[in-house]
Amino acid sequence: MTEQVSVLIIEDEENISDAIQYNLKQNGYQVSAAQDGLKGLEIIENQRVDLLILDIMLPGMDGLDVCKEIRKTSDMPIIMLTARSEEHNKVVGLELGADDYVTKPFSMSELLARVKSLLRRSKMKPASPVKPLSILESGDLQVDLDRHIATIEKTNLDLRPKQFDLLTFFLRNKGKALSRDQILENLWGYDYIGDVRTVDVHVRWLREIIEKDSRKPKRIITVRGFGYRFDQ
Ligand code: CA
């Protein structure tokens, strides 16, 4: 079974949004909808969206700003909805990275055709080397969660399970200062009755493995009186 293509519609005019949703669903797409830009961005952050239909005239943040925001992190196909009176916005929208536009009023078959062709085009793009989420990395350091392997410059690191978990936790929170308590809770769970110094011990062991000079750590930095921060 092929996975359903997921389309998001950001449009405040309910009747238009409903009509688009209905037609997309009829054509086998999975559909979600937002009435304004912020809600739309929230959906994009939290679920997979394969294509976006974005109205320009929105309450609050307009479609152009939404487009700009999305393009900071994603190259998902975007079709803009514009009104005839917003002719100039088409150009701006395309410059901001929208892939196509449809002028209101439009027919559903026209919109569906654009959706289809854009999806086809985006699939034909040379596959951008999207890294699977199961790989975390920082410079030459890489953790493959599926294979449960950590490497530096492609050389396997001999990590014990807790060290592996600790390294993973650091990589997921790169650049963030983590308190000893946070680390302890995350790695050993709330029920663990232990000493936060356990964390120091494990950090020391991990440093011996991943730092060039564990006495002058460059990756795991001590945040005095607080905990640790993974820098690189
Ligand atoms: Ca609108």
PDB file of C-alpha atoms and ligand atoms in Angstrom:
ATOM      1  CA  MET A   1       0.000   0.000   0.000  1.00  0.00           C
ATOM      2  CA  THR A   2       1.355   3.389  -0.896  1.00  0.00           C
ATOM      3  CA  GLU A   3       1.231   6.048   1.723  1.00  0.00           C
ATOM      4  CA  GLN A   4      -1.374   8.767   1.263  1.00  0.00           C
ATOM      5  CA  VAL A   5      -0.127  12.144   0.176  1.00  0.00           C
ATOM      6  CA  SER A   6      -0.805  14.662   2.889  1.00  0.00           C
ATOM      7  CA  VAL A   7      -1.958  18.153   1.903  1.00  0.00           C
ATOM      8  CA  LEU A   8      -2.357  21.119   4.206  1.00  0.00           C
ATOM      9  CA  ILE A   9      -4.652  24.032   3.383  1.00  0.00           C
ATOM     10  CA  ILE A  10      -4.174  27.375   5.058  1.00  0.00           C
ATOM     11  CA  GLU A  11      -7.214  29.464   4.194  1.00  0.00           C
ATOM     12  CA  ASP A  12      -9.535  31.473   6.416  1.00  0.00           C
ATOM     13  CA  GLU A  13     -12.513  31.499   4.064  1.00  0.00           C
ATOM     14  CA  GLU A  14     -14.404  28.497   5.242  1.00  0.00           C
ATOM     15  CA  ASN A  15     -16.386  27.745   2.126  1.00  0.00           C
ATOM     16  CA  ILE A  16     -13.296  27.764  -0.050  1.00  0.00           C
ATOM     17  CA  SER A  17     -11.327  25.704   2.441  1.00  0.00           C
ATOM     18  CA  ASP A  18     -14.175  23.192   2.796  1.00  0.00           C
ATOM     19  CA  ALA A  19     -14.548  22.830  -0.939  1.00  0.00           C
ATOM     20  CA  ILE A  20     -10.823  22.215  -1.412  1.00  0.00           C
ATOM     21  CA  GLN A  21     -10.745  19.753   1.466  1.00  0.00           C
ATOM     22  CA  TYR A  22     -13.722  17.871   0.079  1.00  0.00           C
ATOM     23  CA  ASN A  23     -12.256  17.611  -3.410  1.00  0.00           C
ATOM     24  CA  LEU A  24      -8.831  16.567  -2.243  1.00  0.00           C
ATOM     25  CA  LYS A  25     -10.293  13.876  -0.015  1.00  0.00           C
ATOM     26  CA  GLN A  26     -12.404  12.630  -2.898  1.00  0.00           C
ATOM     27  CA  ASN A  27      -9.189  12.263  -4.847  1.00  0.00           C
ATOM     28  CA  GLY A  28      -7.488  10.205  -2.222  1.00  0.00           C
ATOM     29  CA  TYR A  29      -5.420  12.839  -0.458  1.00  0.00           C
ATOM     30  CA  GLN A  30      -5.092  13.078   3.241  1.00  0.00           C
ATOM     31  CA  VAL A  31      -6.080  16.622   4.191  1.00  0.00           C
ATOM     32  CA  SER A  32      -5.599  18.935   7.101  1.00  0.00           C
ATOM     33  CA  ALA A  33      -6.607  22.565   7.343  1.00  0.00           C
ATOM     34  CA  ALA A  34      -5.753  25.703   9.283  1.00  0.00           C
ATOM     35  CA  GLN A  35      -7.539  29.044   9.358  1.00  0.00           C
ATOM     36  CA  ASP A  36      -4.491  31.152   9.928  1.00  0.00           C
ATOM     37  CA  GLY A  37      -0.764  31.149   9.395  1.00  0.00           C
ATOM     38  CA  LEU A  38       0.335  30.382  12.920  1.00  0.00           C
ATOM     39  CA  LYS A  39      -1.904  27.341  13.186  1.00  0.00           C
ATOM     40  CA  GLY A  40      -0.657  26.235   9.798  1.00  0.00           C
ATOM     41  CA  LEU A  41       2.967  26.521  10.857  1.00  0.00           C
ATOM     42  CA  GLU A  42       2.165  24.563  13.964  1.00  0.00           C
ATOM     43  CA  ILE A  43       0.715  21.735  11.889  1.00  0.00           C
ATOM     44  CA  ILE A  44       3.767  21.747   9.630  1.00  0.00           C
ATOM     45  CA  GLU A  45       5.980  21.474  12.655  1.00  0.00           C
ATOM     46  CA  ASN A  46       4.067  18.560  14.088  1.00  0.00           C
ATOM     47  CA  GLN A  47       3.061  16.388  11.189  1.00  0.00           C
ATOM     48  CA  ARG A  48       4.173  15.384   7.764  1.00  0.00           C
ATOM     49  CA  VAL A  49       2.935  17.722   5.043  1.00  0.00           C
ATOM     50  CA  ASP A  50       3.732  16.822   1.438  1.00  0.00           C
ATOM     51  CA  LEU A  51       2.167  19.853  -0.178  1.00  0.00           C
ATOM     52  CA  LEU A  52       0.766  23.143   1.019  1.00  0.00           C
ATOM     53  CA  ILE A  53      -2.086  25.180  -0.421  1.00  0.00           C
ATOM     54  CA  LEU A  54      -1.619  28.630   0.986  1.00  0.00           C
ATOM     55  CA  ASP A  55      -3.950  31.586   0.718  1.00  0.00           C
ATOM     56  CA  ILE A  56      -2.260  34.973   0.653  1.00  0.00           C
ATOM     57  CA  MET A  57      -4.997  36.950   2.368  1.00  0.00           C
ATOM     58  CA  LEU A  58      -5.063  35.617   5.892  1.00  0.00           C
ATOM     59  CA  PRO A  59      -5.886  37.218   9.218  1.00  0.00           C
ATOM     60  CA  GLY A  60      -2.759  38.140  11.158  1.00  0.00           C
ATOM     61  CA  MET A  61       0.311  36.756   9.469  1.00  0.00           C
ATOM     62  CA  ASP A  62      -0.319  36.807   5.716  1.00  0.00           C
ATOM     63  CA  GLY A  63       0.444  34.031   3.281  1.00  0.00           C
ATOM     64  CA  LEU A  64       3.640  35.654   2.073  1.00  0.00           C
ATOM     65  CA  ASP A  65       5.076  35.718   5.575  1.00  0.00           C
ATOM     66  CA  VAL A  66       3.982  32.141   6.123  1.00  0.00           C
ATOM     67  CA  CYS A  67       5.754  31.149   2.922  1.00  0.00           C
ATOM     68  CA  LYS A  68       8.915  32.969   3.959  1.00  0.00           C
ATOM     69  CA  GLU A  69       8.855  31.258   7.335  1.00  0.00           C
ATOM     70  CA  ILE A  70       8.408  27.793   5.848  1.00  0.00           C
ATOM     71  CA  ARG A  71      11.223  28.278   3.363  1.00  0.00           C
ATOM     72  CA  LYS A  72      13.666  28.788   6.202  1.00  0.00           C
ATOM     73  CA  THR A  73      13.429  25.103   6.958  1.00  0.00           C
ATOM     74  CA  SER A  74      11.546  23.275   4.234  1.00  0.00           C
ATOM     75  CA  ASP A  75      11.276  22.966   0.483  1.00  0.00           C
ATOM     76  CA  MET A  76       7.821  21.427   0.487  1.00  0.00           C
ATOM     77  CA  PRO A  77       5.786  22.250  -2.618  1.00  0.00           C
ATOM     78  CA  ILE A  78       3.607  25.329  -2.068  1.00  0.00           C
ATOM     79  CA  ILE A  79       0.688  26.482  -4.191  1.00  0.00           C
ATOM     80  CA  MET A  80      -0.542  29.971  -3.402  1.00  0.00           C
ATOM     81  CA  LEU A  81      -4.079  31.149  -3.746  1.00  0.00           C
ATOM     82  CA  THR A  82      -4.300  34.730  -4.919  1.00  0.00           C
ATOM     83  CA  ALA A  83      -7.105  37.081  -5.864  1.00  0.00           C
ATOM     84  CA  ARG A  84      -7.055  38.829  -9.197  1.00  0.00           C
ATOM     85  CA  SER A  85      -6.575  42.109  -7.349  1.00  0.00           C
ATOM     86  CA  GLU A  86      -3.402  40.771  -5.754  1.00  0.00           C
ATOM     87  CA  GLU A  87      -1.561  40.333  -9.028  1.00  0.00           C
ATOM     88  CA  HIS A  88       1.664  41.778  -7.627  1.00  0.00           C
ATOM     89  CA  ASN A  89       1.630  39.279  -4.771  1.00  0.00           C
ATOM     90  CA  LYS A  90       2.099  36.405  -7.188  1.00  0.00           C
ATOM     91  CA  VAL A  91       5.514  37.712  -8.107  1.00  0.00           C
ATOM     92  CA  VAL A  92       6.449  38.310  -4.500  1.00  0.00           C
ATOM     93  CA  GLY A  93       5.172  34.869  -3.561  1.00  0.00           C
ATOM     94  CA  LEU A  94       7.161  33.146  -6.266  1.00  0.00           C
ATOM     95  CA  GLU A  95      10.231  35.095  -5.244  1.00  0.00           C
ATOM     96  CA  LEU A  96       9.693  33.954  -1.683  1.00  0.00           C
ATOM     97  CA  GLY A  97       9.759  30.388  -2.846  1.00  0.00           C
ATOM     98  CA  ALA A  98       6.180  29.390  -3.650  1.00  0.00           C
ATOM     99  CA  ASP A  99       6.148  26.895  -6.503  1.00  0.00           C
ATOM    100  CA  ASP A 100       2.904  27.770  -8.195  1.00  0.00           C
ATOM    101  CA  TYR A 101      -0.212  29.875  -7.793  1.00  0.00           C
ATOM    102  CA  VAL A 102      -3.869  29.695  -8.643  1.00  0.00           C
ATOM    103  CA  THR A 103      -5.956  32.814  -9.085  1.00  0.00           C
ATOM    104  CA  LYS A 104      -9.347  33.024  -7.433  1.00  0.00           C
ATOM    105  CA  PRO A 105     -11.925  32.187  -8.587  1.00  0.00           C
ATOM    106  CA  PHE A 106     -10.569  28.861  -9.770  1.00  0.00           C
ATOM    107  CA  SER A 107     -12.100  25.559 -10.627  1.00  0.00           C
ATOM    108  CA  MET A 108     -11.386  22.567  -8.451  1.00  0.00           C
ATOM    109  CA  SER A 109     -10.186  20.608 -11.441  1.00  0.00           C
ATOM    110  CA  GLU A 110      -7.631  23.305 -12.135  1.00  0.00           C
ATOM    111  CA  LEU A 111      -6.377  23.239  -8.563  1.00  0.00           C
ATOM    112  CA  LEU A 112      -6.251  19.449  -8.531  1.00  0.00           C
ATOM    113  CA  ALA A 113      -4.257  19.454 -11.757  1.00  0.00           C
ATOM    114  CA  ARG A 114      -1.748  21.876 -10.215  1.00  0.00           C
ATOM    115  CA  VAL A 115      -1.482  19.752  -7.104  1.00  0.00           C
ATOM    116  CA  LYS A 116      -0.823  16.676  -9.154  1.00  0.00           C
ATOM    117  CA  SER A 117       1.753  18.240 -11.417  1.00  0.00           C
ATOM    118  CA  LEU A 118       3.567  19.877  -8.527  1.00  0.00           C
ATOM    119  CA  LEU A 119       3.769  16.617  -6.636  1.00  0.00           C
ATOM    120  CA  ARG A 120       5.114  14.942  -9.733  1.00  0.00           C
ATOM    121  CA  ARG A 121       7.695  17.672 -10.193  1.00  0.00           C
ATOM    122  CA  SER A 122       8.798  17.621  -6.586  1.00  0.00           C
ATOM    123  CA  LYS A 123       9.306  13.868  -6.769  1.00  0.00           C
ATOM    124  CA  MET A 124      11.373  14.261  -9.895  1.00  0.00           C
ATOM    125  CA  LYS A 125      13.709  16.704  -8.226  1.00  0.00           C
ATOM    126  CA  PRO A 126      17.011  15.063  -7.503  1.00  0.00           C
ATOM    127  CA  ALA A 127      16.430  13.435  -4.180  1.00  0.00           C
ATOM    128  CA  SER A 128      17.861  15.866  -1.692  1.00  0.00           C
ATOM    129  CA  PRO A 129      19.999  13.928   0.708  1.00  0.00           C
ATOM    130  CA  VAL A 130      17.473  13.984   3.488  1.00  0.00           C
ATOM    131  CA  LYS A 131      19.017  12.334   6.432  1.00  0.00           C
ATOM    132  CA  PRO A 132      16.835   9.798   8.127  1.00  0.00           C
ATOM    133  CA  LEU A 133      15.876  10.908  11.599  1.00  0.00           C
ATOM    134  CA  SER A 134      17.576   7.868  12.966  1.00  0.00           C
ATOM    135  CA  ILE A 135      20.951   9.494  12.409  1.00  0.00           C
ATOM    136  CA  LEU A 136      22.174  12.213  14.705  1.00  0.00           C
ATOM    137  CA  GLU A 137      25.407  13.954  14.002  1.00  0.00           C
ATOM    138  CA  SER A 138      27.706  16.704  15.003  1.00  0.00           C
ATOM    139  CA  GLY A 139      30.700  17.299  12.793  1.00  0.00           C
ATOM    140  CA  ASP A 140      32.532  14.024  12.373  1.00  0.00           C
ATOM    141  CA  LEU A 141      30.593  12.424  15.193  1.00  0.00           C
ATOM    142  CA  GLN A 142      27.629  10.315  14.166  1.00  0.00           C
ATOM    143  CA  VAL A 143      25.088   8.237  16.034  1.00  0.00           C
ATOM    144  CA  ASP A 144      22.985   5.768  14.093  1.00  0.00           C
ATOM    145  CA  LEU A 145      20.032   4.958  16.304  1.00  0.00           C
ATOM    146  CA  ASP A 146      18.677   2.131  14.160  1.00  0.00           C
ATOM    147  CA  ARG A 147      21.944   0.307  14.035  1.00  0.00           C
ATOM    148  CA  HIS A 148      22.917   1.431  17.510  1.00  0.00           C
ATOM    149  CA  ILE A 149      26.336   2.517  16.372  1.00  0.00           C
ATOM    150  CA  ALA A 150      28.296   5.636  17.213  1.00  0.00           C
ATOM    151  CA  THR A 151      31.249   6.703  15.098  1.00  0.00           C
ATOM    152  CA  ILE A 152      33.848   9.430  14.862  1.00  0.00           C
ATOM    153  CA  GLU A 153      35.295   9.874  11.414  1.00  0.00           C
ATOM    154  CA  LYS A 154      33.549   6.612  10.543  1.00  0.00           C
ATOM    155  CA  THR A 155      35.442   4.710  13.227  1.00  0.00           C
ATOM    156  CA  ASN A 156      33.216   2.809  15.605  1.00  0.00           C
ATOM    157  CA  LEU A 157      33.178   3.960  19.202  1.00  0.00           C
ATOM    158  CA  ASP A 158      33.098   1.308  21.865  1.00  0.00           C
ATOM    159  CA  LEU A 159      30.302   2.640  24.032  1.00  0.00           C
ATOM    160  CA  ARG A 160      28.457   0.965  26.835  1.00  0.00           C
ATOM    161  CA  PRO A 161      24.644   1.245  26.676  1.00  0.00           C
ATOM    162  CA  LYS A 162      24.424   4.149  29.124  1.00  0.00           C
ATOM    163  CA  GLN A 163      27.210   5.989  27.350  1.00  0.00           C
ATOM    164  CA  PHE A 164      25.394   5.512  24.090  1.00  0.00           C
ATOM    165  CA  ASP A 165      22.186   6.858  25.623  1.00  0.00           C
ATOM    166  CA  LEU A 166      24.019   9.779  27.152  1.00  0.00           C
ATOM    167  CA  LEU A 167      25.638  10.685  23.854  1.00  0.00           C
ATOM    168  CA  THR A 168      22.269  10.430  22.105  1.00  0.00           C
ATOM    169  CA  PHE A 169      20.671  12.675  24.708  1.00  0.00           C
ATOM    170  CA  PHE A 170      23.443  15.233  24.269  1.00  0.00           C
ATOM    171  CA  LEU A 171      23.130  15.201  20.482  1.00  0.00           C
ATOM    172  CA  ARG A 172      19.389  15.680  20.640  1.00  0.00           C
ATOM    173  CA  ASN A 173      19.958  18.705  22.819  1.00  0.00           C
ATOM    174  CA  LYS A 174      23.011  20.113  21.146  1.00  0.00           C
ATOM    175  CA  GLY A 175      23.902  23.590  22.350  1.00  0.00           C
ATOM    176  CA  LYS A 176      21.536  23.434  25.309  1.00  0.00           C
ATOM    177  CA  ALA A 177      22.756  23.494  28.870  1.00  0.00           C
ATOM    178  CA  LEU A 178      21.428  20.382  30.577  1.00  0.00           C
ATOM    179  CA  SER A 179      21.287  20.142  34.334  1.00  0.00           C
ATOM    180  CA  ARG A 180      22.587  17.041  36.063  1.00  0.00           C
ATOM    181  CA  ASP A 181      19.048  16.333  37.233  1.00  0.00           C
ATOM    182  CA  GLN A 182      17.716  16.497  33.712  1.00  0.00           C
ATOM    183  CA  ILE A 183      20.355  14.112  32.499  1.00  0.00           C
ATOM    184  CA  LEU A 184      19.813  11.770  35.403  1.00  0.00           C
ATOM    185  CA  GLU A 185      16.055  11.713  34.916  1.00  0.00           C
ATOM    186  CA  ASN A 186      16.363  11.208  31.221  1.00  0.00           C
ATOM    187  CA  LEU A 187      18.812   8.358  31.403  1.00  0.00           C
ATOM    188  CA  TRP A 188      17.765   6.580  34.520  1.00  0.00           C
ATOM    189  CA  GLY A 189      14.162   7.643  34.923  1.00  0.00           C
ATOM    190  CA  TYR A 190      12.422   9.429  37.756  1.00  0.00           C
ATOM    191  CA  ASP A 191      12.483   6.390  39.949  1.00  0.00           C
ATOM    192  CA  TYR A 192      16.191   6.114  40.031  1.00  0.00           C
ATOM    193  CA  ILE A 193      17.468   6.684  43.489  1.00  0.00           C
ATOM    194  CA  GLY A 194      20.912   7.842  42.852  1.00  0.00           C
ATOM    195  CA  ASP A 195      23.344  10.581  43.023  1.00  0.00           C
ATOM    196  CA  VAL A 196      23.727  13.284  40.416  1.00  0.00           C
ATOM    197  CA  ARG A 197      27.429  12.491  40.622  1.00  0.00           C
ATOM    198  CA  THR A 198      26.563   9.368  38.633  1.00  0.00           C
ATOM    199  CA  VAL A 199      26.141  11.788  35.771  1.00  0.00           C
ATOM    200  CA  ASP A 200      29.611  13.208  36.266  1.00  0.00           C
ATOM    201  CA  VAL A 201      31.098   9.749  36.213  1.00  0.00           C
ATOM    202  CA  HIS A 202      29.360   8.840  32.978  1.00  0.00           C
ATOM    203  CA  VAL A 203      30.282  12.131  31.383  1.00  0.00           C
ATOM    204  CA  ARG A 204      33.890  11.506  32.329  1.00  0.00           C
ATOM    205  CA  TRP A 205      33.819   8.077  30.717  1.00  0.00           C
ATOM    206  CA  LEU A 206      32.133   9.424  27.626  1.00  0.00           C
ATOM    207  CA  ARG A 207      34.675  12.218  27.351  1.00  0.00           C
ATOM    208  CA  GLU A 208      37.488   9.721  27.456  1.00  0.00           C
ATOM    209  CA  ILE A 209      36.009   8.138  24.380  1.00  0.00           C
ATOM    210  CA  ILE A 210      34.839  11.075  22.288  1.00  0.00           C
ATOM    211  CA  GLU A 211      37.170  13.909  23.236  1.00  0.00           C
ATOM    212  CA  LYS A 212      40.619  14.287  21.725  1.00  0.00           C
ATOM    213  CA  ASP A 213      41.846  15.448  25.109  1.00  0.00           C
ATOM    214  CA  SER A 214      39.380  14.587  27.836  1.00  0.00           C
ATOM    215  CA  ARG A 215      40.983  17.099  30.184  1.00  0.00           C
ATOM    216  CA  LYS A 216      40.271  19.864  27.697  1.00  0.00           C
ATOM    217  CA  PRO A 217      36.869  18.835  26.406  1.00  0.00           C
ATOM    218  CA  LYS A 218      35.641  20.531  23.264  1.00  0.00           C
ATOM    219  CA  ARG A 219      32.447  18.576  22.779  1.00  0.00           C
ATOM    220  CA  ILE A 220      30.950  18.171  26.226  1.00  0.00           C
ATOM    221  CA  ILE A 221      31.400  21.418  28.080  1.00  0.00           C
ATOM    222  CA  THR A 222      30.948  21.730  31.827  1.00  0.00           C
ATOM    223  CA  VAL A 223      28.430  24.382  32.814  1.00  0.00           C
ATOM    224  CA  ARG A 224      29.667  25.255  36.245  1.00  0.00           C
ATOM    225  CA  GLY A 225      27.210  24.698  39.077  1.00  0.00           C
ATOM    226  CA  PHE A 226      24.623  23.366  36.653  1.00  0.00           C
ATOM    227  CA  GLY A 227      25.522  20.552  34.352  1.00  0.00           C
ATOM    228  CA  TYR A 228      26.760  20.054  30.836  1.00  0.00           C
ATOM    229  CA  ARG A 229      26.330  21.343  27.346  1.00  0.00           C
ATOM    230  CA  PHE A 230      27.131  19.494  24.158  1.00  0.00           C
ATOM    231  CA  ASP A 231      28.805  21.969  21.849  1.00  0.00           C
ATOM    232  CA  GLN A 232      30.187  20.023  18.898  1.00  0.00           C
TER     233      GLN A 232
HETATM  234 CA    CA B   1      -8.357  34.380   2.654  1.00  0.00          CA
END
